[in-house]
Coordinates of C-alpha atoms and ligand atoms in Angstrom, one line a residue:
M6 CA 97.4 106.3 127.4
S7 CA 95.5 102.2 128.2
K8 CA 97.7 99.8 126.6
R9 CA 94.8 97.7 125.1
L10 CA 93.4 98.2 121.5
F11 CA 91.1 95.4 120.5
G12 CA 88.5 93.6 123.0
K13 CA 88.9 90.3 120.6
I14 CA 91.7 89.9 118.7
A15 CA 91.8 86.2 116.3
L16 CA 95.0 84.6 114.8
V17 CA 94.1 82.1 112.8
G18 CA 97.5 80.1 112.4
T19 CA 100.5 80.0 114.9
G20 CA 103.7 79.3 113.0
L21 CA 106.8 81.5 112.8
I22 CA 104.7 84.4 112.5
G23 CA 100.9 83.9 114.3
S24 CA 102.8 82.9 117.3
S25 CA 105.2 85.8 117.0
L26 CA 102.4 88.0 116.8
A27 CA 100.7 85.8 120.0
R28 CA 103.8 86.8 122.2
I29 CA 103.5 90.7 121.9
I30 CA 99.8 90.4 121.8
C31 CA 100.2 88.9 125.2
R32 CA 103.2 90.7 126.5
E33 CA 102.1 94.3 125.6
G34 CA 98.1 93.7 127.0
L35 CA 96.4 95.0 123.4
A36 CA 94.2 92.5 123.6
D37 CA 91.3 91.4 126.2
H38 CA 91.4 88.0 124.9
L39 CA 92.9 86.5 122.1
A40 CA 91.1 83.1 120.3
I41 CA 94.3 81.6 118.5
A42 CA 92.5 79.6 115.6
S43 CA 95.3 76.3 114.2
R44 CA 94.3 73.5 111.9
S45 CA 96.4 70.6 113.1
V46 CA 95.7 69.6 116.8
E47 CA 99.2 69.3 117.3
T48 CA 99.8 72.7 116.2
L49 CA 96.8 73.9 118.7
K50 CA 98.4 71.4 120.9
R51 CA 101.8 72.9 121.4
A52 CA 100.1 76.5 121.3
E53 CA 98.3 75.8 124.2
E54 CA 101.4 74.6 126.2
L55 CA 103.3 77.9 124.9
K56 CA 100.3 80.1 126.8
L57 CA 99.7 81.5 123.4
G58 CA 96.7 82.4 124.1
D59 CA 93.7 82.9 125.6
S60 CA 91.2 80.3 124.3
N61 CA 92.0 77.7 121.8
S62 CA 90.9 76.3 118.5
T63 CA 90.7 74.0 115.4
D64 CA 87.9 76.4 114.4
A65 CA 89.1 79.1 112.8
N66 CA 85.4 80.2 112.6
E67 CA 85.3 80.2 116.1
A68 CA 87.8 81.9 117.0
A69 CA 87.4 84.2 114.4
C70 CA 84.0 84.8 116.4
G71 CA 83.2 88.4 117.4
A72 CA 86.0 89.3 116.8
D73 CA 87.6 92.8 116.5
L74 CA 90.6 92.3 114.5
V75 CA 91.9 89.3 113.2
I76 CA 94.5 87.9 112.0
V77 CA 95.5 85.4 109.3
S78 CA 98.5 83.9 109.3
V79 CA 98.4 80.5 106.8
P80 CA 100.3 79.8 103.7
V81 CA 99.5 82.3 101.3
G82 CA 98.2 79.2 98.8
A83 CA 95.8 78.8 102.1
S84 CA 95.0 82.4 102.9
G85 CA 91.0 82.1 100.4
A86 CA 90.1 78.9 102.1
A87 CA 90.6 80.6 105.5
A88 CA 88.7 83.7 104.7
E89 CA 86.2 81.2 103.4
E90 CA 86.1 79.5 106.5
I91 CA 85.9 82.7 108.6
Q92 CA 83.3 84.4 106.5
P93 CA 80.1 83.8 109.0
A94 CA 81.9 84.7 112.3
L95 CA 83.0 88.0 110.9
K96 CA 81.0 91.4 112.8
K97 CA 80.7 94.4 111.5
G98 CA 83.0 97.2 111.9
A99 CA 85.8 93.5 112.8
I100 CA 89.4 94.0 110.4
L101 CA 90.7 91.3 108.8
T102 CA 94.2 91.0 107.8
D103 CA 96.8 88.9 107.3
V104 CA 100.8 88.3 106.9
G105 CA 101.1 86.9 103.3
S106 CA 104.0 87.7 101.8
A107 CA 102.4 88.0 98.2
K108 CA 100.1 90.5 98.6
V109 CA 98.1 90.6 94.9
S110 CA 97.2 86.4 95.2
V111 CA 96.0 87.4 98.8
I112 CA 93.8 89.9 98.3
A113 CA 92.3 87.9 95.2
Q114 CA 91.9 84.9 97.2
M115 CA 90.5 86.5 100.6
Q116 CA 88.7 89.3 99.5
P117 CA 85.8 87.5 97.7
F118 CA 84.7 86.4 101.1
V119 CA 84.9 89.7 103.5
P120 CA 81.2 91.0 104.5
E121 CA 79.8 94.2 103.1
G122 CA 81.1 96.2 106.4
V123 CA 84.1 93.9 107.3
H124 CA 87.8 96.4 106.7
F125 CA 90.0 94.2 105.0
I126 CA 93.5 95.7 105.4
P127 CA 96.4 93.3 103.9
C128 CA 99.4 93.5 105.4
N129 CA 102.8 92.1 105.1
P130 CA 105.4 92.3 107.7
L131 CA 109.0 92.0 106.5
T132 CA 110.7 90.0 108.6
G133 CA 110.9 86.2 109.9
T134 CA 113.6 83.9 110.4
E135 CA 114.8 80.4 108.7
K136 CA 112.6 78.9 111.9
S137 CA 109.0 78.1 110.9
G138 CA 106.0 76.6 113.4
G139 CA 104.7 77.9 116.9
D140 CA 108.2 77.0 118.5
A141 CA 110.1 79.3 116.5
G142 CA 108.1 82.4 117.7
L143 CA 109.6 86.1 118.6
A144 CA 108.1 88.2 120.7
D145 CA 110.8 90.9 119.4
L146 CA 110.0 89.6 115.8
F147 CA 108.4 92.8 114.2
E148 CA 111.0 95.2 116.4
N149 CA 112.3 98.0 114.2
R150 CA 111.1 95.8 110.9
W151 CA 109.0 97.2 108.6
C152 CA 105.7 96.4 108.2
I153 CA 103.9 97.0 104.7
L154 CA 99.6 97.5 104.6
T155 CA 98.5 97.3 101.3
P156 CA 94.9 99.2 102.7
L157 CA 92.8 98.5 99.2
E158 CA 91.0 101.7 96.9
G159 CA 88.2 102.8 99.7
T160 CA 89.4 102.0 103.1
D161 CA 88.8 103.3 105.8
P162 CA 91.0 105.8 107.4
T163 CA 90.0 104.8 110.8
A164 CA 90.6 101.2 110.0
L165 CA 93.8 101.8 108.8
E166 CA 94.7 104.0 111.5
K167 CA 93.8 101.5 113.9
L168 CA 95.7 98.7 112.5
S169 CA 98.9 100.8 111.7
E170 CA 98.9 101.8 115.6
F171 CA 98.6 97.7 116.6
W172 CA 101.4 97.1 113.8
R173 CA 103.9 100.1 115.6
R174 CA 102.9 98.8 119.1
C175 CA 104.3 95.4 117.4
G176 CA 107.9 97.3 117.1
S177 CA 107.1 97.8 113.5
N178 CA 107.9 101.0 111.3
I179 CA 104.7 101.1 108.8
D180 CA 104.5 101.7 105.4
T181 CA 101.9 101.9 102.9
M182 CA 101.8 100.7 99.4
D183 CA 100.4 99.7 96.5
P184 CA 99.7 95.8 96.4
Q185 CA 100.8 96.0 92.1
H186 CA 104.1 97.5 93.8
H187 CA 104.1 95.7 96.7
Y188 CA 105.0 92.8 94.4
M189 CA 107.7 94.5 92.5
I190 CA 109.7 95.4 95.6
L191 CA 109.2 91.2 97.6
A192 CA 109.9 90.1 94.6
L193 CA 113.8 92.3 94.3
V194 CA 114.8 92.8 97.7
S195 CA 113.4 88.8 99.2
H196 CA 112.7 86.6 96.1
L197 CA 114.7 86.7 93.3
P198 CA 117.2 86.6 96.6
H199 CA 115.8 83.2 97.6
I200 CA 115.4 82.0 94.7
I201 CA 118.7 82.3 93.6
A202 CA 120.6 80.8 97.0
Y203 CA 118.3 77.6 97.1
N204 CA 119.1 77.3 93.6
I205 CA 122.9 78.1 94.2
V206 CA 122.8 74.8 97.0
G207 CA 121.0 73.2 94.5
T208 CA 124.3 73.1 91.9
A209 CA 126.9 72.6 93.9
D210 CA 125.0 69.1 95.1
D211 CA 124.8 68.8 91.5
L212 CA 129.5 68.8 91.0
E213 CA 130.2 65.8 91.0
T214 CA 133.4 66.7 91.0
V215 CA 133.2 68.4 94.8
T216 CA 132.7 66.5 97.3
K217 CA 129.6 67.0 99.8
S218 CA 132.8 67.5 102.8
K219 CA 134.8 70.2 100.9
V220 CA 132.0 71.8 100.3
I221 CA 130.9 72.1 104.0
R222 CA 134.8 72.6 104.4
Y223 CA 135.5 75.4 102.6
S224 CA 131.8 77.1 102.6
A225 CA 133.2 80.1 105.4
T226 CA 134.9 81.5 102.6
G227 CA 131.0 82.8 101.8
F228 CA 128.7 79.8 100.5
R229 CA 127.4 79.9 103.8
G230 CA 126.8 83.0 104.5
F231 CA 125.7 83.1 101.1
T232 CA 122.9 80.3 101.1
R233 CA 121.5 80.8 104.5
L234 CA 118.6 81.7 102.9
A235 CA 117.8 78.6 101.7
A236 CA 117.7 77.4 105.2
S237 CA 114.4 78.9 104.8
D238 CA 110.6 76.9 104.6
P239 CA 109.6 75.1 101.6
T240 CA 106.5 75.8 101.7
M241 CA 106.5 79.7 102.0
W242 CA 109.2 79.0 99.1
R243 CA 106.7 77.5 97.0
D244 CA 103.9 79.4 97.3
M245 CA 105.7 82.2 97.0
C246 CA 107.3 81.2 93.4
L247 CA 103.4 80.2 92.2
H248 CA 102.0 83.2 93.9
N249 CA 104.3 86.1 92.7
R250 CA 104.8 84.5 89.7
D251 CA 105.1 87.2 87.1
A252 CA 107.3 89.9 89.3
I253 CA 109.9 86.7 90.0
L254 CA 109.9 85.8 87.0
E255 CA 110.2 89.4 85.7
M256 CA 113.3 89.7 88.1
L257 CA 114.4 86.8 87.2
A258 CA 115.4 87.8 83.6
R259 CA 116.5 91.3 84.4
F260 CA 119.2 89.2 86.6
F261 CA 120.3 87.2 83.2
E262 CA 120.6 90.0 81.8
D263 CA 123.0 91.3 84.2
L264 CA 124.5 88.0 84.8
A265 CA 124.7 88.2 81.0
S266 CA 126.9 91.0 81.6
L267 CA 128.8 90.0 83.7
Q268 CA 129.8 86.6 82.2
R269 CA 130.9 88.6 79.2
A270 CA 133.1 90.4 80.5
I271 CA 134.5 88.2 82.1
R272 CA 134.7 85.5 78.8
W273 CA 136.8 88.5 77.8
G274 CA 138.8 90.2 80.2
E275 CA 137.4 93.0 80.1
G276 CA 139.2 93.8 83.2
D277 CA 138.7 98.0 83.8
K278 CA 134.6 97.0 83.2
L279 CA 134.8 94.2 85.9
F280 CA 136.4 96.4 88.0
D281 CA 133.5 99.8 87.4
L282 CA 130.7 97.2 88.2
F283 CA 132.3 95.9 91.4
T284 CA 133.1 98.8 92.5
R285 CA 130.2 100.2 92.0
A286 CA 128.0 97.3 92.9
R287 CA 130.3 98.1 96.8
A288 CA 129.0 101.0 96.5
I289 CA 125.7 100.5 96.6
H290 CA 126.2 97.9 98.4
S291 CA 127.3 100.1 101.6
S292 CA 124.7 102.9 100.9
I293 CA 122.1 100.1 101.6
I294 CA 123.8 98.8 104.7
E295 CA 124.3 102.6 106.0
E296 CA 120.6 103.4 105.3
G297 CA 119.4 99.8 107.3
K298 CA 122.4 100.3 110.2
N299 CA 119.7 100.9 113.1
I300 CA 116.9 98.7 111.9
D301 CA 118.6 95.6 110.4
A302 CA 120.2 95.9 114.2
S303 CA 118.6 92.7 115.5
G304 CA 119.4 90.4 113.6
H305 CA 116.7 89.0 111.8
F306 CA 116.5 87.8 108.0
G307 CA 113.4 87.4 105.9
Q308 CA 111.5 88.2 103.6
A309 CA 113.1 91.3 103.2
V310 CA 116.1 94.1 103.7
G311 CA 114.6 96.0 106.1
H312 CA 115.7 99.7 104.7
P313 CA 114.0 102.3 104.3
Q314 CA 114.8 102.0 100.2
V315 CA 111.9 99.4 100.4
A316 CA 109.5 103.0 100.7
R317 CA 111.3 105.3 99.0
T318 CA 110.8 103.4 95.6
S319 CA 107.4 103.8 95.7
D320 CA 106.1 105.6 93.4
R321 CA 108.9 105.0 90.7
P322 CA 107.3 102.5 88.3
F323 CA 109.5 98.8 87.4
A324 CA 107.9 98.9 83.9
T325 CA 109.7 101.8 83.1
T326 CA 112.9 101.9 85.5
P327 CA 115.8 101.3 82.7
A328 CA 116.7 97.3 82.3
R329 CA 120.0 96.9 84.1
S330 CA 120.3 97.4 88.0
L331 CA 124.2 98.2 87.3
P332 CA 126.2 99.9 84.7
T333 CA 127.6 97.9 82.3
Ligands
NAP8 P1 104.1 78.2 109.6 O1 105.3 79.3 110.3 O2 104.9 77.4 108.5 O3 103.0 78.2 109.9 C1 101.8 78.2 109.0 C2 101.2 78.0 110.3 O4 99.7 77.7 109.3 C3 101.0 76.8 111.3 O5 99.4 77.3 112.3 C4 100.0 75.8 110.3 O6 99.2 75.1 111.2 C5 98.4 77.2 109.3 N1 98.9 76.1 108.2 C6 99.3 75.6 107.6 N2 98.9 74.8 106.1 C7 97.9 75.2 106.5 C8 96.2 75.2 106.0 N3 96.4 74.8 104.4 N4 95.2 76.2 106.1 C9 94.9 76.5 107.5 N5 96.2 76.7 108.2 C10 97.8 76.1 107.4 O7 104.4 80.4 108.7 P2 104.3 81.0 108.4 O8 106.6 81.6 108.6 O9 103.8 82.0 109.9 O10 104.0 82.2 107.7 C11 102.5 82.3 107.5 C12 102.6 83.5 106.6 O11 103.9 85.0 107.3 C13 102.9 83.6 105.0 O12 101.9 83.8 104.4 C14 104.2 83.6 104.7 O13 103.5 84.2 103.3 C15 103.7 84.9 105.8 N6 105.0 85.8 106.5 C16 106.2 84.5 106.8 C17 107.8 85.7 107.1 C18 108.2 84.5 107.3 O14 109.5 84.8 107.1 N7 108.4 83.0 107.9 C19 107.5 86.4 106.8 C20 106.9 87.4 106.5 C21 105.6 86.4 106.3 P3 99.6 73.9 111.0 O15 100.9 73.2 111.9 O16 98.3 73.2 112.1 O17 99.2 72.2 109.3

């Protein structure tokens, strides 16, 4: 079977995700021609040095011209402007996709600029590292990770299968999901942990009685590992909070409820209750680790814990789930 999937692929944005895709597209020979676009001359120059594509331009429109697959890989807040820029270049029958972590917002931003006859299929690869930029890209970033496709109503099944095959060739496991559901799932498995990590680092910094050197010295007890997510890119996480706002607020509300219950148990010395809660949480954690064992071996982290539960919960609307995730 031929390895080539597309004649021309255009990549708009060559940061962590874009450059990782470029490396895989080249390694796997997924296209005859890979056109790279990045807005700044410095980033483009670096992409050239890294030999990420066959052609390079600061003009996304030029890169997208005649492409069979166009992948927008810019911060979520910039996806609408990117779609507007490439709109005139998109050819009939082309597949347009993105990799943004907040699907509802990306769809609202990009869809108005999708020309008739172009297949717009939003995606979100559930992977990442705390690094950003073209140098941080990895050819195995998507290996054994989930890629969620959020097709819109009326999506052409052939185009959907072709894009799924592309992600499979990148090493990903595929799942499709309603954008609204993606919104809630990601808020829980990815956005909430990042927000908590950012916040707890801030809390430590605010504690005047605890010096920074002590925090650093004793952080191996859990703090360092727990706060690893706080090393993530501030632009991306600002955009996540702004563009996945309602889902994040909903998850934070649930989290506060559970935390308040835990706080109360601690205040009133309810040892049995605490023991039951921690025992139950440990069992849930073990099952998560067990289910994700095979696909988390790569050591990448990022948006989500890439385990099958992400897919399995897709038929259960969050609005009807009980407010508490753990019994109290
Ligand atoms: P990144 O490493 O920071 O790279 C961002 C890229 O977008 C760079 O090429 C940058 O070009 C370009 N860019 C930045 N602002 C722009 C703007 N206003 N208009 C046009 N281009 C702009 O980011 P990333 O981590 O690859 O993230 C890209 C997308 O992937 C985001 O939508 C994110 O939600 C999604 N994603 C990220 C992860 C992750 O863990 N990082 C995981 C899954 C999905 P210049 O350098 O020239 O400014």
